[in-house]
Structures are given as C-alpha cells and as structure tokens.
Amino acid sequence: MIDVNRRVLPAFGLSLGFTLLYLSLLVLIPLTACFLKASTLSLDALWAAVWTPRARAAYGLTIGASLAAAILNVGFGFIVAWVLVRYDFPFKRFFDAIVDLPFALPTAVAGLVYSSLYVKSGWLGQFLVPLGIQGAYSRTGIVLVLTFIGLPFVVRTVQPVLENVESEIEEAAACLGASRWQTISRVIVPSLFPAIVTGFALAFARGLGEYGSVVFVSGNLPFKTEIAPVLIVASLEQFNYAQAAAIAIVLLAMSFGMLVLINLLERWSKHP
Amino acid sequence: MKAGAITAGAAAPGRRAQQEPRWIQLTIVALAILILGVLVIIPMVDVFYEALRHGFGAYWTALTGDHDTLSAILLTLRVAPVAVLFNTLFGVAAAWVIARFRFPGRTLLTSLIDLPFAVSPVVAGLIFVLIFGLQGYLGQWLRDHDLKVIFATPGLILATSFVTFPFVARELIPLMEAIGAEEEIAAVSLGARAWYLFRRITLPNIKWGLLYGIILCNARAMGEFGAVYVVSGHITGQTDTMPLRVEKLFQEYNNVGSFAVASLLSFLALVTLSIKTALEWQTRRDLRNRLREAQDEPLAAPRSAGRLLVEHPEPERRERGVQQETTRVGIEVRNVTKRFGDFAALSNVSLDVPDGALLALLGPSGSGKTTLLRIISGLDLPDEGTIHYQDEDTTNRSPRDRNVGFVFQHYALFRHMTVFENVAFGLRVRKWPKAKVDERVHQLLSLVQLDSLGKQMPSQLSGGQRQRIALARALAADPQVLLLDEPFGALDAKVRQELRQWLRKLHDEIHVTSVFVTHDQEEAFEVADRVVVMNRGRIEQAGTPSEVFEHPANAFVMDFLGNVNVFHGRVEGGRARVGSFEVAYPSDSPTEGQAVKAYVRPHELEIDRLPRDDSSLKAVVQRINSAAAAVKVELFSADFGLPLLVDLTRERYDDLHLQQGDVVFVFPKRVRVFAEDYQI
C-alpha cells in the first residue's frame, strides 16, 4: 500500500531524521561499542572471560531465580487478574492501582525494604526465620524481590484479555454440560494462554537484567548469591573493560533472545 | 459499596454461568489480597515505618541535616528532567513518524525503540563507560579537552536517558494509531501548516497520553539505579543520585538515613501511581468517546431539520443544470490512473466538472470513486494524468495550496474545539483578522442554520448537525472546489433524506463547483446536476440524472440504477429475439445465434388479463406488495422459467383486481439490449 499521508501530513523527513539520529546516538552506537570492545579479545580469551566457574554460577543463579520468580508470577498474576476482572470487593480500585507499584517504585527502594523485612528482626522475618526460611541475603531473597519486580507483567497482560472473554463462550460451555472447573480449565485458561506466556516471558526478561533490588537482598557472595550483572560491575571496578563487555554480551544475547520471543508471542496472541 | 460485599464482576452482572460458589469467590479474593499484601502493601508501609520509627525529628534531620543527602536530592532533580525532556521530544517525533506514515523499515524501527527495555541497566551503564570512560573510545580525547562525562552529570544524564528511552514513544504510538489521522488530514485540507497543526490538533488530542508517558518516564528516571550506579563513580556529594544515596547509607548501616531517602522515592512512586491511574482513566474515556462518536449515536435529536424540509419546496434546479452546459469547466480530470500495488483503482479516467455544478460520483464500493475524489482534492496523487482547476494545473499541488473544501464521511470535526472554533480554523490558519473571522463564521453558521450552536462542542451535536458544521468548516475559506466523501453515509435514513434536499438548496445559493461521492443512486439523482457512474476504476457513463436513468449506456449502469428484469434470447436475422418479441441489436456485426440479454425495468412492464399481441408473456401472480406508492407484483413466467418484477400504478392495480395465483399476461413497454456482455 502506497503511503497516502506522506504527501499530506507535514514533517515526515524532520521527524524521521530526528528519531533515527537520537536512536543511533543514544542506543545503537553505544551498543555497538560493547560488541567492538568484546571483539578485542581473542575467541579463547572471550570464552575464558565469560565461562569461568564463578560466571557460570552467576548465570545459573540469574536464570534460575528469574525463572522461579516468573513461574510464581504466573500463579500470583493469574489469581490477581482474575479477581480484579471477575469480582467486586471493597477497595478494588485501590488494589488495581497498586499492582503497578513495582513499575513505579525505584528498585533500590524495593531491595532496601525487602532486605529489612525478611531479616530476623523484620516484620516478616520474625515469623519466617524461626521456621528456617531465610528471606534476606539468600537465594530465596533474590526470588522474592524478583517476584515483586515482575508481578505487574502477568497481571497486566492477562487482565485485558480476560475482560474480553465473551460471556457467551462460558455460557455455551455450561449449556454443553461442563462444570465450572471444566469451563475454566478447558475453555478460559486456553484462551488466556498466549497472554499468560507473554506475561511470563516479560517477567522473566525483566528478572534477567535486574540489578538494583538484588544487590540489596542477595549479599553478593560469589558462587552463592552473586548474579551476572554484579559480575559486570566487579569487572568494571577492576578496570577489566573487555571482560565486562564480554559478560555484557552474554546478557544482551539472553535479553535479545527474550525480546524476539516476546515479539513472536505477542504476534501469536493477536493471531493465534 | 458495603464492606465485605463480594459480588460477581460488573462486566457480567447476573450471568449465572460465570459465577463460582460463594466460598470459592471469597477464598480467591482473600488469596489475591494476601499476595498483594505481602508482596506490595507491607513493604510499602514498612518503608515509611522504618523511616519514621525514631520519630519525625530524626527523620527530618536525616533528610535535611545531611549535606550529602541534600546534594543527592538536588542532583536527581537536575538529571531526571533533562533525560525526560530529551525522551519526550524523541517520543513525539517517533510516534508521529510511526503512527502517521508507512515507510520501509517501520516495523524494525518500532522494535528498536523497545530495545532499551531488554537491556540490563548495568549493561546500559557499561556501554557509556566503554565509550566515554578513561580507557574508552573517546576517553583520551575527552581528557585532552578537559571534559568529563563518566563520573559526572553528563554520564548520569546519558545513562538515565537510555534506560527511560522508550516510555513516551511507547505510550504515544498506540494512542495516535487509535485516534487516527482524520482530524489532522482535515486540518491540512483547511490550510494548517506543520507547527499550527501540531499545536492546535495533535497536541490537544494526545495530551493525556503524553503526560502519562512523561510521568512514567520521570518516575523511572528518578529511581534508576543500575545504569547510574555504573557511570557515577559514587563520589559522595557529587555524583550520588537519590537511589545511589540510599545504597551508600545502607552500606554505612545508617538505616534511618537510607529509609528517609527511600521514603521520598516511595512517595514519588505513590504520586506517580495516582496520577497514572487518573490519566489512564482520562485517556480511556477520551478514546471511548471518540469511538462512540465514530459510530455516530446522535446525542441530540436533529432539531431544526424538520423545519428545513418545509421551508424549501422543490427548487428550480433543472434550468440551472441546462445553463451550466455552456459555461466553462470547473474541474478537469485528464487520463488519471492510480494503482495500489497490483490493483488498478483508477484506469485512465477523464472527467469534466462544469463550473458551479454539483456532480455525483456514483458506484459500488471498490469502484474507485473515493480514490478519484481524493486525487481531485490532492490528498492522493495520481500515478498518471493531470488535474486542473479552471485551467490551472493543480496536479502536484498540496491540498493546502489548492483552495479546496473537503467534507469527510465521519465529519473529522476537531473534538476539543467548539463549533465556532472548528468553522474558524481555516480562517485562523490563513491569519484572518479576528473581526473578520467572527463575521465570516457567523455568516456560515447561519448559512447552515446552526447559528445558535457556536459555543457547543461537536460531541453535543447530532450526526446531521455535525455534518452541517463540517460543511460550514469546509466552506469557510471560500474554496474554489467543494468535495464531499459520502457526506451522508454515517447518518440514519430520515436525516439523510433531509440533508440531501438541504445540500441541494445550499448549493443553489453558493454555486461552488462541487463533487460528492455516493453509492446510493437515489441520492445522486436527487441532489446532483450531473451523475458519473463508476465501476472497476472506470467511468461507465456521465450525464444528467435523467440521461443516465433513461438512457443507460450499458448493462452495468442499467443494473446498478435499480431493479431490472433480465430476459435471455438469441440473435436472429441481425436482431435480438427474446421469446416472442424482438428488438434491434445495437452492435454493427451481430453473430447469428449469439446469446443476448434483454433488460426491462419493473415499471416498463405492463400487466393485463388478456393477451394483446405476440409479445405478451403468460405469468402467474406470486406475491403482491401494495404497501407503497407503486404496487409491486412478483410473477413467475413458466415459458422463461424466471421470476418477474412489475411495478403498477395504484389505479391500474385497482382496475385489474389482481389476486395471488391469477394467470395474467405481461408485455414490455420498453426493452433494452446491450452489445457488450455483462454478467449480473
């Protein structure tokens, strides 16, 4: 289709020029610099830099904790979205609004308060620590804070889709003899599935790159509670730029992979 | 709402099939509140509790007594607005490009905007260190020129801008796509230039979404930690932003201090959230209103329309139509071709619109009539061919410079402006003095007989009133040519009827060369001086309404202009023979035995009880519909094996005393046979 508007509406060239210039200067060129820097290492050196035992442990923890948090968020997010769409209860609008708090709250604040809540003297730690649950300075703590960070993603992707599920579909299922549970598990959940997966992927991707909140709650012990972004900072502090860039590329590869996946998922959920 | 009242969702009140047992509902709600409570609410409360647990005095001292904390607050207030400003400019430009234009690489550009969301903040900081740091690509050069980026404010701004890069653009792109370009195109057709267009039309339409994007961008900018952490160098009192200060105080075991700063950031988050919720509600309401208006539910009854009808009995228009034959050409379309990919929307179309005439472009959807109108207006360009307005070649002129008035099917009124301002728009962009604008607008409003509605907003008007305002707006700057795209398409039947007669009357007063597009032949015949019938990108016939109706040029026009009976026959002895009657075949070289079709309109068939001559057909009455001015009789002819439609005058019907099942004889008063073969 030939573009009709370009003839009529003004400032196409100017806007496109500014958009591309700004995008290049701020995003594309700096990201290229990262690849350039890493390419100064030989392949062996690159491998040695990104595949140390300490780095492997960090990748494992980053992926594992993000995955655990994203899985928790699927459950939590579905319940919250369901309640917000289907039921009326007191202060519903308040609860609806605070779902977005993890988007708006600086991650440093989240890390700070989570570390104080789950220590032995904290509000929640006083009950959990005697049970042997260490919610601060532990892997559990990382999963907890990543769950907080990722909570809005599943809720906000599932909520609009659930709102648009036609009531006739459920009534049809009921007329065909399905129990309420069968209707939900066989009719509603499958129709929400693309949205759930998209929300999961978004939460997971966010967890992979998260730094601010995790450094507060993890304790950053190598091999135990050190995540991959912390490793980059450590390399930088030793002025080992090439190694930092190399690890950054591993992280970038993971997040670009997720970005592509999320785009595919969104296309799929629009045209399943 | 009463405390503890839990009911099924408002979305589907009382739908039994959607309800779970009450105890399950209660359990799930409790579970959701528990999740939100533990994950979100308790931490939020704890921030303020920890900050204030040693009393307000200690809190205040922690914030204001610490010089480094104060400087961190000030630094954040310096860095975030700059990053937000840059990203806002970028967001508006990117949204304009992506939502309003199609160009190669558009999808890629859209994905690239999201890129910073996928990059870990630490990596975002790192890339700037790699460029601007001491050992970075520009490090040496920067040091030679005594410039500091990393471990200084510029680095903080860069890292923050990167992290908050997509926010405004992501908010605006879907919003602008949902709003559509109609109002902007209307503004350009009225003569608005770029900056005026943006300030008066685009900005008012996107303002809530824009504000929402800026608020989100700002919250993230002030709270950013990872990226800033990497580029700041943690120089206390110099490059520590608020989140970095939180971390430093935390490392120093200064709990009160770190929670005090954290409480400020939390407060910011809560404010952001409240504004966000309010704005979200606002944008949703705006969009909903817009959708409702697009679907055209008239909010008010068309008040004055009925009166209009009575005031204007049949105008003496045919005389004028004849006059115009001798006057000069208002619009000249020469050999215009337009393709969309492989599809030829217009193939070598030529057309003259007499000066001051009202011409209808009539055709089925997809016939190219709207494309032709848009090319005449300059909203589209032809691939080949030229457009002249009164001997002036306007083919390559923008709509703004053509002095054309365009009335859009869905009105495209500026929703945020009063009726008066809508009409005044084209005059204001032409910098008319205020007094003249007032005078002209009042003149036009009384011309469209809506003078009392000047202060109303478009949403308060009925569909018919809106269309008349759209017309007044198009006429305000005294256009050389008035173009109307299905002007009555969105209105209900009664209002359509009234507006048609009103438009005819209006045109008789103002005599501006006008072209309107319609798919309704009744509308075309009733309103226009000249009718042009289009099909598949070509003009099938052009002429006065009576020419076109009485002498259709071909089978398509015949069929398109109303019900028709089709008889199948053959060429015999150079004449078309259909059953027992024969007609001259209009081709020079008829092939003997070739199949032909004969077309007879329902009112051109007569019914009698007895056969009159050879040309009568025997038929049985199937159904009679006498609930109209003309009585419609459906018959079945066994000889031809086909149903027939006959329109009888009421007098003739009364004479015949027709009953269902009667055997009668039908004979044509007029038969048309067309040379070219055409499939109905």
Coordinates of N, CA, C and O in Angstrom, one line a residue, chain A residues 134-268:
Chain A
Q134 N 15.1 -18.3 55.2 CA 15.9 -17.0 55.2 C 15.5 -16.2 54.0 O 15.9 -16.5 52.8
G135 N 14.7 -15.2 54.2 CA 14.2 -14.4 53.1 C 15.1 -13.2 52.8 O 14.8 -12.4 51.9
A136 N 16.3 -13.1 53.5 CA 17.2 -12.0 53.2 C 18.6 -12.5 53.1 O 18.9 -13.5 53.7
Y137 N 19.4 -11.9 52.2 CA 20.8 -12.4 52.0 C 20.8 -13.8 51.6 O 21.6 -14.6 52.1
S138 N 19.9 -14.3 50.8 CA 19.9 -15.7 50.4 C 19.3 -15.7 49.0 O 18.8 -14.7 48.4
R139 N 19.3 -16.9 48.4 CA 18.7 -17.1 47.1 C 17.2 -16.9 47.1 O 16.6 -16.3 46.2
T140 N 16.6 -17.3 48.3 CA 15.2 -17.1 48.4 C 14.8 -15.6 48.3 O 13.9 -15.2 47.7
G141 N 15.7 -14.8 48.9 CA 15.5 -13.3 48.9 C 15.5 -12.8 47.5 O 14.7 -12.0 47.1
I142 N 16.4 -13.4 46.6 CA 16.5 -12.9 45.3 C 15.2 -13.2 44.5 O 14.6 -12.4 43.8
V143 N 14.7 -14.5 44.8 CA 13.5 -14.9 44.1 C 12.3 -14.0 44.6 O 11.5 -13.5 43.8
L144 N 12.3 -13.7 45.9 CA 11.2 -12.9 46.4 C 11.2 -11.5 45.8 O 10.1 -11.0 45.3
V145 N 12.3 -10.9 45.7 CA 12.4 -9.5 45.2 C 12.1 -9.5 43.7 O 11.5 -8.6 43.2
L146 N 12.6 -10.5 43.0 CA 12.3 -10.6 41.6 C 10.8 -10.8 41.3 O 10.2 -10.4 40.3
T147 N 10.1 -11.6 42.2 CA 8.7 -11.8 42.1 C 8.0 -10.4 42.2 O 7.0 -10.1 41.5
F148 N 8.4 -9.6 43.2 CA 7.9 -8.3 43.4 C 8.0 -7.5 42.1 O 7.1 -6.9 41.6
I149 N 9.3 -7.5 41.5 CA 9.5 -6.7 40.3 C 8.7 -7.1 39.2 O 8.2 -6.3 38.3
G150 N 8.5 -8.4 39.1 CA 7.8 -9.0 37.9 C 6.3 -9.1 38.0 O 5.6 -9.4 37.0
L151 N 5.7 -8.8 39.2 CA 4.3 -9.0 39.4 C 3.4 -8.3 38.4 O 2.5 -9.0 37.9
P152 N 3.6 -7.1 38.0 CA 2.7 -6.4 37.1 C 2.6 -7.0 35.8 O 1.5 -6.9 35.1
F153 N 3.6 -7.7 35.3 CA 3.7 -8.1 33.9 C 2.6 -9.1 33.6 O 1.8 -8.9 32.6
V154 N 2.4 -10.2 34.4 CA 1.4 -11.2 34.1 C 0.0 -10.6 34.3 O -0.9 -10.8 33.5
V155 N -0.1 -9.8 35.4 CA -1.5 -9.2 35.7 C -1.9 -8.4 34.5 O -3.0 -8.5 34.0
R156 N -1.0 -7.5 34.1 CA -1.4 -6.5 33.1 C -1.5 -7.1 31.7 O -2.1 -6.5 30.8
T157 N -0.9 -8.3 31.4 CA -1.1 -8.9 30.1 C -2.4 -9.7 30.1 O -3.1 -9.8 29.1
V158 N -2.7 -10.4 31.3 CA -3.8 -11.3 31.3 C -5.1 -10.5 31.5 O -6.1 -10.8 30.9
Q159 N -5.1 -9.4 32.3 CA -6.3 -8.7 32.6 C -7.1 -8.2 31.4 O -8.3 -8.6 31.3
P160 N -6.5 -7.5 30.4 CA -7.4 -7.1 29.3 C -7.9 -8.3 28.5 O -9.1 -8.2 28.0
V161 N -7.2 -9.3 28.4 CA -7.7 -10.5 27.6 C -8.8 -11.1 28.3 O -9.9 -11.5 27.7
L162 N -8.7 -11.3 29.6 CA -9.8 -11.9 30.4 C -11.0 -11.0 30.4 O -12.1 -11.5 30.3
E163 N -10.8 -9.7 30.3 CA -12.0 -8.8 30.2 C -12.8 -9.0 28.9 O -14.0 -8.8 28.9
N164 N -12.0 -9.4 27.9 CA -12.6 -9.5 26.6 C -13.2 -10.9 26.3 O -13.7 -11.2 25.2
V165 N -13.0 -11.9 27.3 CA -13.5 -13.2 27.0 C -15.1 -13.1 27.0 O -15.6 -12.5 27.9
E166 N -15.7 -13.5 26.0 CA -17.1 -13.3 25.9 C -17.9 -14.2 26.8 O -17.6 -15.4 26.9
S167 N -18.8 -13.6 27.5 CA -19.6 -14.4 28.5 C -20.3 -15.6 27.8 O -20.6 -16.6 28.3
E168 N -20.7 -15.3 26.5 CA -21.4 -16.4 25.7 C -20.6 -17.7 25.7 O -21.1 -18.8 25.7
I169 N -19.3 -17.5 25.6 CA -18.4 -18.7 25.5 C -18.6 -19.6 26.7 O -18.8 -20.8 26.7
E170 N -18.6 -18.9 27.9 CA -18.7 -19.6 29.1 C -20.1 -20.2 29.3 O -20.3 -21.3 29.7
E171 N -21.1 -19.5 28.8 CA -22.5 -20.0 28.9 C -22.7 -21.2 28.0 O -23.3 -22.1 28.3
A172 N -22.0 -21.1 26.8 CA -22.1 -22.2 25.9 C -21.5 -23.4 26.5 O -22.1 -24.5 26.5
A173 N -20.3 -23.3 27.2 CA -19.7 -24.4 27.8 C -20.6 -25.0 28.9 O -20.8 -26.2 29.0
A174 N -21.2 -24.1 29.7 CA -22.1 -24.5 30.7 C -23.3 -25.3 30.2 O -23.7 -26.3 30.7
C175 N -23.9 -24.8 29.0 CA -25.0 -25.4 28.4 C -24.6 -26.8 27.9 O -25.5 -27.7 27.8
L176 N -23.4 -26.9 27.5 CA -22.9 -28.2 26.9 C -22.6 -29.2 28.0 O -22.1 -30.3 27.8
G177 N -22.8 -28.8 29.3 CA -22.7 -29.7 30.4 C -21.3 -29.6 31.1 O -21.1 -30.5 32.0
A178 N -20.5 -28.6 30.9 CA -19.2 -28.5 31.6 C -19.5 -28.0 33.0 O -20.3 -27.1 33.2
S179 N -18.7 -28.5 33.9 CA -18.8 -28.0 35.3 C -18.0 -26.7 35.2 O -17.3 -26.4 34.3
R180 N -18.1 -25.9 36.3 CA -17.4 -24.6 36.4 C -15.9 -24.8 36.2 O -15.2 -24.1 35.5
W181 N -15.4 -25.8 36.9 CA -14.0 -26.1 36.8 C -13.5 -26.5 35.4 O -12.5 -26.0 34.9
Q182 N -14.4 -27.3 34.8 CA -14.0 -27.7 33.4 C -14.1 -26.5 32.5 O -13.2 -26.4 31.6
T183 N -15.0 -25.6 32.7 CA -15.1 -24.4 31.9 C -13.9 -23.6 32.0 O -13.3 -23.1 31.0
I184 N -13.4 -23.4 33.3 CA -12.2 -22.6 33.5 C -11.0 -23.2 32.9 O -10.2 -22.6 32.2
S185 N -10.8 -24.5 33.2 CA -9.6 -25.2 32.8 C -9.5 -25.5 31.3 O -8.5 -25.5 30.7
R186 N -10.7 -25.8 30.7 CA -10.6 -26.2 29.3 C -11.0 -25.1 28.3 O -10.7 -25.2 27.2
V187 N -11.7 -24.1 28.8 CA -12.2 -23.0 27.9 C -11.4 -21.7 28.2 O -10.9 -21.1 27.3
I188 N -11.5 -21.3 29.4 CA -10.9 -19.9 29.7 C -9.4 -19.9 29.7 O -8.8 -19.1 29.0
V189 N -8.8 -20.8 30.4 CA -7.3 -20.8 30.5 C -6.7 -21.0 29.2 O -5.8 -20.2 28.8
P190 N -7.2 -21.9 28.3 CA -6.5 -22.0 27.0 C -6.7 -20.7 26.2 O -5.7 -20.3 25.5
S191 N -7.8 -20.0 26.3 CA -7.9 -18.7 25.6 C -7.0 -17.6 26.1 O -6.7 -16.7 25.5
L192 N -6.6 -17.8 27.4 CA -5.7 -16.8 28.0 C -4.2 -17.2 27.8 O -3.4 -16.5 28.2
F193 N -4.0 -18.4 27.3 CA -2.7 -19.0 27.3 C -1.6 -18.1 26.7 O -0.6 -17.8 27.3
P194 N -1.9 -17.5 25.5 CA -0.9 -16.7 24.9 C -0.6 -15.5 25.8 O 0.6 -15.1 25.9
A195 N -1.6 -14.9 26.4 CA -1.3 -13.7 27.3 C -0.5 -14.2 28.5 O 0.4 -13.5 28.9
I196 N -0.8 -15.3 29.0 CA -0.1 -15.8 30.2 C 1.4 -16.0 29.8 O 2.3 -15.6 30.6
V197 N 1.6 -16.7 28.7 CA 3.0 -16.9 28.3 C 3.7 -15.6 28.0 O 4.9 -15.4 28.4
T198 N 3.1 -14.6 27.4 CA 3.7 -13.3 27.2 C 4.1 -12.7 28.5 O 5.2 -12.2 28.7
G199 N 3.2 -12.7 29.4 CA 3.4 -12.1 30.8 C 4.6 -12.8 31.4 O 5.5 -12.2 32.0
F200 N 4.6 -14.1 31.3 CA 5.7 -14.9 31.9 C 7.0 -14.5 31.3 O 8.0 -14.2 32.0
A201 N 7.1 -14.4 29.9 CA 8.3 -14.0 29.2 C 8.8 -12.6 29.6 O 10.0 -12.4 29.8
L202 N 7.8 -11.7 29.8 CA 8.2 -10.3 30.1 C 8.8 -10.3 31.5 O 9.8 -9.7 31.8
A203 N 8.1 -11.0 32.5 CA 8.6 -11.1 33.9 C 10.0 -11.7 33.9 O 10.9 -11.3 34.6
F204 N 10.2 -12.8 33.1 CA 11.4 -13.5 33.1 C 12.5 -12.6 32.6 O 13.6 -12.5 33.1
A205 N 12.2 -11.9 31.4 CA 13.2 -11.0 30.8 C 13.6 -9.9 31.8 O 14.8 -9.5 31.9
R206 N 12.6 -9.4 32.5 CA 12.9 -8.3 33.5 C 13.9 -8.8 34.6 O 14.8 -8.2 35.0
G207 N 13.6 -10.1 35.0 CA 14.4 -10.7 36.1 C 15.9 -10.9 35.7 O 16.8 -10.6 36.4
L208 N 16.1 -11.2 34.4 CA 17.4 -11.5 33.9 C 18.3 -10.3 34.1 O 19.5 -10.4 34.4
G209 N 17.8 -9.1 33.8 CA 18.6 -7.9 33.8 C 18.6 -7.1 35.1 O 19.3 -6.2 35.3
E210 N 17.7 -7.5 36.1 CA 17.5 -6.8 37.3 C 18.8 -6.7 38.1 O 19.5 -7.6 38.3
Y211 N 19.1 -5.5 38.6 CA 20.3 -5.3 39.4 C 20.0 -4.6 40.7 O 20.3 -5.2 41.8
G212 N 19.4 -3.4 40.6 CA 19.2 -2.6 41.8 C 18.7 -3.3 43.0 O 19.3 -3.2 44.1
S213 N 17.5 -4.0 42.9 CA 16.9 -4.6 44.1 C 17.8 -5.8 44.6 O 17.9 -6.0 45.8
V214 N 18.3 -6.5 43.6 CA 19.0 -7.8 44.0 C 20.3 -7.5 44.8 O 20.5 -8.2 45.8
V215 N 21.0 -6.4 44.5 CA 22.2 -6.2 45.2 C 22.0 -6.0 46.7 O 22.8 -6.2 47.6
F216 N 20.8 -5.4 47.0 CA 20.5 -5.2 48.4 C 20.2 -6.5 49.2 O 20.6 -6.7 50.3
V217 N 19.4 -7.4 48.5 CA 19.0 -8.5 49.3 C 19.9 -9.7 49.2 O 19.7 -10.7 49.9
S218 N 20.8 -9.7 48.2 CA 21.5 -11.0 47.9 C 22.7 -11.2 48.8 O 23.1 -12.3 49.1
G219 N 23.4 -10.1 49.2 CA 24.6 -10.3 49.9 C 25.8 -10.5 48.9 O 27.0 -10.3 49.3
N220 N 25.5 -10.8 47.7 CA 26.5 -10.8 46.6 C 27.7 -11.7 46.9 O 28.9 -11.3 46.7
L221 N 27.5 -12.9 47.4 CA 28.6 -13.8 47.7 C 28.9 -14.6 46.4 O 28.0 -15.3 45.9
P222 N 30.2 -14.6 45.9 CA 30.5 -15.3 44.7 C 30.1 -16.8 44.9 O 30.2 -17.4 46.0
F223 N 29.6 -17.4 43.9 CA 29.2 -18.8 43.8 C 27.9 -19.1 44.6 O 27.3 -20.1 44.5
K224 N 27.5 -18.1 45.4 CA 26.3 -18.4 46.2 C 25.1 -17.5 45.8 O 24.1 -17.9 45.3
T225 N 25.3 -16.2 46.0 CA 24.2 -15.2 45.7 C 24.7 -14.1 44.8 O 24.2 -13.0 44.9
E226 N 25.6 -14.4 43.9 CA 26.1 -13.4 43.0 C 25.4 -13.5 41.7 O 25.5 -14.6 41.1
I227 N 24.7 -12.5 41.2 CA 24.1 -12.6 39.9 C 25.0 -12.0 38.8 O 26.0 -11.3 39.1
A228 N 24.7 -12.3 37.5 CA 25.5 -11.9 36.4 C 25.8 -10.4 36.3 O 27.0 -10.0 36.1
P229 N 24.8 -9.5 36.5 CA 25.1 -8.1 36.4 C 26.1 -7.6 37.5 O 26.9 -6.7 37.2
V230 N 26.1 -8.3 38.7 CA 27.1 -7.9 39.7 C 28.5 -8.2 39.2 O 29.4 -7.5 39.5
L231 N 28.6 -9.3 38.4 CA 29.9 -9.7 37.9 C 30.4 -8.6 36.9 O 31.6 -8.3 36.9
I232 N 29.5 -8.0 36.2 CA 29.9 -6.9 35.3 C 30.5 -5.8 36.1 O 31.6 -5.2 35.8
V233 N 29.8 -5.4 37.1 CA 30.2 -4.3 37.9 C 31.6 -4.6 38.6 O 32.5 -3.8 38.6
A234 N 31.7 -5.9 39.0 CA 33.0 -6.3 39.6 C 34.1 -6.2 38.6 O 35.2 -5.6 38.9
S235 N 33.9 -6.6 37.4 CA 34.9 -6.5 36.3 C 35.3 -5.0 36.1 O 36.5 -4.7 35.9
L236 N 34.3 -4.2 36.0 CA 34.5 -2.8 35.8 C 35.3 -2.2 36.9 O 36.2 -1.3 36.6
E237 N 35.0 -2.6 38.1 CA 35.8 -2.0 39.2 C 37.2 -2.4 39.2 O 38.1 -1.7 39.7
Q238 N 37.5 -3.5 38.5 CA 38.9 -3.9 38.3 C 39.5 -3.3 37.0 O 40.5 -3.8 36.5
F239 N 38.7 -2.4 36.4 CA 39.1 -1.8 35.1 C 39.3 -2.9 34.0 O 40.0 -2.6 33.1
N240 N 38.7 -4.0 34.1 CA 38.7 -5.1 33.1 C 37.6 -4.9 32.1 O 36.6 -5.6 32.2
Y241 N 37.7 -3.8 31.3 CA 36.6 -3.4 30.4 C 36.2 -4.6 29.5 O 35.0 -4.8 29.2
A242 N 37.2 -5.3 28.9 CA 36.9 -6.3 27.9 C 36.1 -7.4 28.5 O 35.1 -7.9 27.9
Q243 N 36.5 -7.8 29.7 CA 35.7 -8.9 30.4 C 34.3 -8.4 30.7 O 33.3 -9.2 30.4
A244 N 34.2 -7.2 31.2 CA 32.8 -6.7 31.4 C 32.0 -6.7 30.2 O 30.8 -7.1 30.2
A245 N 32.6 -6.3 29.0 CA 31.9 -6.2 27.8 C 31.5 -7.6 27.4 O 30.4 -7.9 26.8
A246 N 32.4 -8.6 27.6 CA 32.1 -10.0 27.2 C 30.9 -10.5 27.9 O 30.0 -11.1 27.3
I247 N 30.9 -10.3 29.3 CA 29.8 -10.8 30.0 C 28.5 -10.1 29.6 O 27.4 -10.7 29.6
A248 N 28.7 -8.8 29.4 CA 27.5 -8.0 29.0 C 26.9 -8.6 27.7 O 25.7 -8.6 27.5
I249 N 27.8 -9.1 26.8 CA 27.2 -9.7 25.5 C 26.4 -10.9 25.8 O 25.4 -11.1 25.2
V250 N 26.9 -11.7 26.8 CA 26.1 -12.9 27.2 C 24.7 -12.5 27.6 O 23.7 -13.0 27.2
L251 N 24.7 -11.4 28.5 CA 23.4 -10.9 29.0 C 22.6 -10.3 27.9 O 21.3 -10.6 27.8
L252 N 23.2 -9.6 27.0 CA 22.5 -9.0 25.9 C 21.9 -10.1 25.0 O 20.7 -10.0 24.6
A253 N 22.7 -11.1 24.7 CA 22.2 -12.2 23.9 C 20.9 -12.8 24.5 O 19.9 -13.1 23.8
M254 N 21.0 -13.0 25.8 CA 19.8 -13.6 26.5 C 18.6 -12.7 26.4 O 17.5 -13.1 26.1
S255 N 18.9 -11.4 26.6 CA 17.7 -10.5 26.6 C 17.2 -10.2 25.2 O 16.0 -10.1 25.0
F256 N 18.1 -10.2 24.2 CA 17.6 -10.1 22.8 C 16.8 -11.3 22.4 O 15.7 -11.2 21.8
G257 N 17.3 -12.5 22.9 CA 16.5 -13.7 22.6 C 15.1 -13.6 23.2 O 14.1 -13.9 22.5
M258 N 15.0 -13.1 24.4 CA 13.7 -12.9 25.0 C 12.9 -11.9 24.3 O 11.7 -12.1 24.1
L259 N 13.5 -10.8 23.8 CA 12.8 -9.7 23.1 C 12.1 -10.3 21.8 O 11.0 -10.1 21.6
V260 N 12.9 -11.1 21.1 CA 12.4 -11.7 19.9 C 11.3 -12.6 20.2 O 10.2 -12.6 19.6
L261 N 11.5 -13.4 21.3 CA 10.5 -14.4 21.7 C 9.2 -13.7 22.1 O 8.1 -14.1 21.7
I262 N 9.3 -12.6 22.8 CA 8.1 -11.8 23.3 C 7.4 -11.3 22.1 O 6.2 -11.3 22.0
N263 N 8.2 -10.7 21.1 CA 7.5 -10.2 19.9 C 6.7 -11.3 19.2 O 5.6 -11.0 18.7
L264 N 7.3 -12.4 19.1 CA 6.7 -13.5 18.4 C 5.4 -13.9 19.2 O 4.3 -14.2 18.6
L265 N 5.5 -14.0 20.5 CA 4.4 -14.3 21.3 C 3.3 -13.3 21.2 O 2.1 -13.7 21.1
E266 N 3.6 -12.0 21.1 CA 2.6 -11.0 21.0 C 1.9 -11.2 19.7 O 0.7 -11.0 19.6
R267 N 2.6 -11.5 18.6 CA 2.0 -11.7 17.3 C 1.1 -12.9 17.4 O 0.0 -12.9 16.9
W268 N 1.6 -13.9 18.1 CA 0.8 -15.1 18.2 C -0.5 -14.9 18.9 O -1.5 -15.4 18.6

